[in-house]
mmCIF file of C-alpha atoms in Angstrom:
data_model
loop_
_atom_site.group_PDB
_atom_site.id
_atom_site.type_symbol
_atom_site.label_atom_id
_atom_site.label_comp_id
_atom_site.label_asym_id
_atom_site.label_seq_id
_atom_site.Cartn_x
_atom_site.Cartn_y
_atom_site.Cartn_z
ATOM 1 C CA UNK A 296 -29.248 -50.571 -4.081
ATOM 2 C CA UNK A 297 -29.592 -47.153 -6.182
ATOM 3 C CA UNK A 298 -31.852 -45.913 -3.652
ATOM 4 C CA UNK A 299 -29.810 -46.674 -0.707
ATOM 5 C CA UNK A 300 -26.773 -44.921 -2.334
ATOM 6 C CA UNK A 301 -28.748 -41.862 -3.051
ATOM 7 C CA UNK A 302 -30.242 -41.545 0.399
ATOM 8 C CA UNK A 303 -26.856 -42.178 2.097
ATOM 9 C CA UNK A 304 -25.127 -39.427 -0.054
ATOM 10 C CA UNK A 305 -27.430 -36.625 0.995
ATOM 11 C CA UNK A 306 -27.636 -37.549 4.774
ATOM 12 C CA UNK A 307 -24.192 -36.477 5.662
ATOM 13 C CA UNK A 308 -24.313 -32.901 4.017
ATOM 14 C CA UNK A 309 -25.704 -30.191 6.273
ATOM 15 C CA UNK A 310 -28.073 -27.615 4.800
ATOM 16 C CA UNK A 311 -27.432 -24.247 3.374
ATOM 17 C CA UNK A 312 -29.319 -22.497 6.065
ATOM 18 C CA UNK A 313 -27.137 -24.248 8.680
ATOM 19 C CA UNK A 314 -23.702 -23.142 7.160
ATOM 20 C CA UNK A 315 -25.255 -19.451 6.739
ATOM 21 C CA UNK A 316 -26.258 -19.426 10.422
ATOM 22 C CA UNK A 317 -22.915 -20.581 11.315
ATOM 23 C CA UNK A 318 -20.989 -17.910 9.384
ATOM 24 C CA UNK A 319 -23.148 -15.243 11.098
ATOM 25 C CA UNK A 320 -22.534 -16.688 14.446
ATOM 26 C CA UNK A 321 -18.615 -16.925 13.878
ATOM 27 C CA UNK A 322 -18.946 -13.331 12.572
ATOM 28 C CA UNK A 323 -20.683 -11.996 15.448
ATOM 29 C CA UNK A 324 -18.451 -14.040 18.218
ATOM 30 C CA UNK A 325 -15.109 -13.511 16.828
ATOM 31 C CA UNK A 326 -12.633 -11.168 17.863
ATOM 32 C CA UNK A 327 -12.070 -7.916 15.739
ATOM 33 C CA UNK A 328 -8.732 -8.585 14.165
ATOM 34 C CA UNK A 329 -8.787 -5.155 12.280
ATOM 35 C CA UNK A 330 -5.906 -3.568 13.997
ATOM 36 C CA UNK A 331 -3.801 -6.879 13.372
ATOM 37 C CA UNK A 332 -4.560 -6.992 9.736
ATOM 38 C CA UNK A 333 -3.744 -3.452 9.097
ATOM 39 C CA UNK A 334 -0.579 -3.734 10.870
ATOM 40 C CA UNK A 335 0.181 -6.754 8.574
ATOM 41 C CA UNK A 336 -0.864 -4.930 5.581
ATOM 42 C CA UNK A 337 1.538 -1.890 6.590
ATOM 43 C CA UNK A 338 4.477 -4.376 7.307
ATOM 44 C CA UNK A 339 3.836 -6.262 4.103
ATOM 45 C CA UNK A 340 4.441 -2.842 2.201
ATOM 46 C CA UNK A 341 7.259 -1.997 4.162
ATOM 47 C CA UNK A 342 9.152 -5.188 3.382
ATOM 48 C CA UNK A 343 8.171 -5.154 -0.389
ATOM 49 C CA UNK A 344 9.708 -1.772 -0.653
ATOM 50 C CA UNK A 345 12.820 -2.079 1.723
ATOM 51 C CA UNK A 346 13.790 -5.698 2.367
ATOM 52 C CA UNK A 347 13.258 -7.123 -1.268
ATOM 53 C CA UNK A 348 15.687 -6.778 -3.950
ATOM 54 C CA UNK A 349 14.398 -5.129 -7.144
ATOM 55 C CA UNK A 350 14.047 -8.180 -8.823
ATOM 56 C CA UNK A 351 12.195 -9.975 -6.237
ATOM 57 C CA UNK A 352 9.523 -7.100 -5.921
ATOM 58 C CA UNK A 353 9.369 -6.922 -9.650
ATOM 59 C CA UNK A 354 8.678 -10.613 -9.950
ATOM 60 C CA UNK A 355 6.133 -10.859 -6.996
ATOM 61 C CA UNK A 356 4.406 -7.754 -8.185
ATOM 62 C CA UNK A 357 3.921 -9.743 -11.715
ATOM 63 C CA UNK A 358 3.065 -13.009 -10.198
ATOM 64 C CA UNK A 359 0.638 -11.864 -7.450
ATOM 65 C CA UNK A 360 -0.592 -8.352 -8.517
ATOM 66 C CA UNK A 361 -0.791 -8.873 -12.211
ATOM 67 C CA UNK A 362 -1.667 -12.888 -11.986
ATOM 68 C CA UNK A 363 1.027 -13.587 -14.603
ATOM 69 C CA UNK A 364 2.253 -17.273 -14.678
ATOM 70 C CA UNK A 365 5.899 -18.253 -14.184
ATOM 71 C CA UNK A 366 6.328 -19.049 -18.074
ATOM 72 C CA UNK A 367 4.598 -15.623 -18.736
ATOM 73 C CA UNK A 368 7.130 -13.963 -16.399
ATOM 74 C CA UNK A 369 10.068 -15.673 -17.634
ATOM 75 C CA UNK A 370 9.182 -15.064 -21.156
ATOM 76 C CA UNK A 371 8.676 -11.298 -20.576
ATOM 77 C CA UNK A 372 12.049 -10.642 -18.648
ATOM 78 C CA UNK A 373 13.893 -13.090 -20.893
ATOM 79 C CA UNK A 374 15.000 -15.495 -18.175
ATOM 80 C CA UNK A 375 14.155 -19.204 -17.444
ATOM 81 C CA UNK A 376 11.238 -20.451 -15.592
ATOM 82 C CA UNK A 377 13.394 -21.859 -13.116
ATOM 83 C CA UNK A 378 15.118 -18.550 -12.251
ATOM 84 C CA UNK A 379 11.572 -17.012 -11.928
ATOM 85 C CA UNK A 380 10.813 -19.875 -9.538
ATOM 86 C CA UNK A 381 13.846 -19.560 -7.365
ATOM 87 C CA UNK A 382 13.367 -15.632 -7.123
ATOM 88 C CA UNK A 383 9.783 -15.929 -6.082
ATOM 89 C CA UNK A 384 10.743 -18.541 -3.495
ATOM 90 C CA UNK A 385 13.320 -16.549 -1.877
ATOM 91 C CA UNK A 386 11.052 -13.336 -1.707
ATOM 92 C CA UNK A 387 8.563 -15.262 -0.306
ATOM 93 C CA UNK A 388 11.006 -16.657 2.122
ATOM 94 C CA UNK A 389 12.344 -13.106 2.827
ATOM 95 C CA UNK A 390 8.935 -11.782 3.295
ATOM 96 C CA UNK A 391 8.327 -14.522 5.854
ATOM 97 C CA UNK A 392 11.100 -14.036 7.691
ATOM 98 C CA UNK A 393 10.482 -10.380 8.098
ATOM 99 C CA UNK A 394 6.622 -10.597 8.966
ATOM 100 C CA UNK A 395 7.043 -13.588 11.514
ATOM 101 C CA UNK A 396 8.639 -10.675 13.891
ATOM 102 C CA UNK A 397 6.130 -8.092 13.160
ATOM 103 C CA UNK A 398 3.150 -9.537 15.242
#
């Protein structure tokens, strides 16, 4: 029974060379989206500086750019974790609303 189980476990897996070849093929055959990515980055910088409140920008910077957790941000700013969570959610929603029209 053990021999059957181990042979079945390996049969469904794809080999590493196959995945590497697939990644190369995707890179060679996919569209170049460098212009779209640059426009997205530019619009993201713009929304962070002009559309977010100061508090939203500060918390998003601490959370995403500096990698702090919500409890760490709450302790540093002297507020509750739920206030951090709500502010981050509102900031993300504002960014999403702005960026959905930037394409």
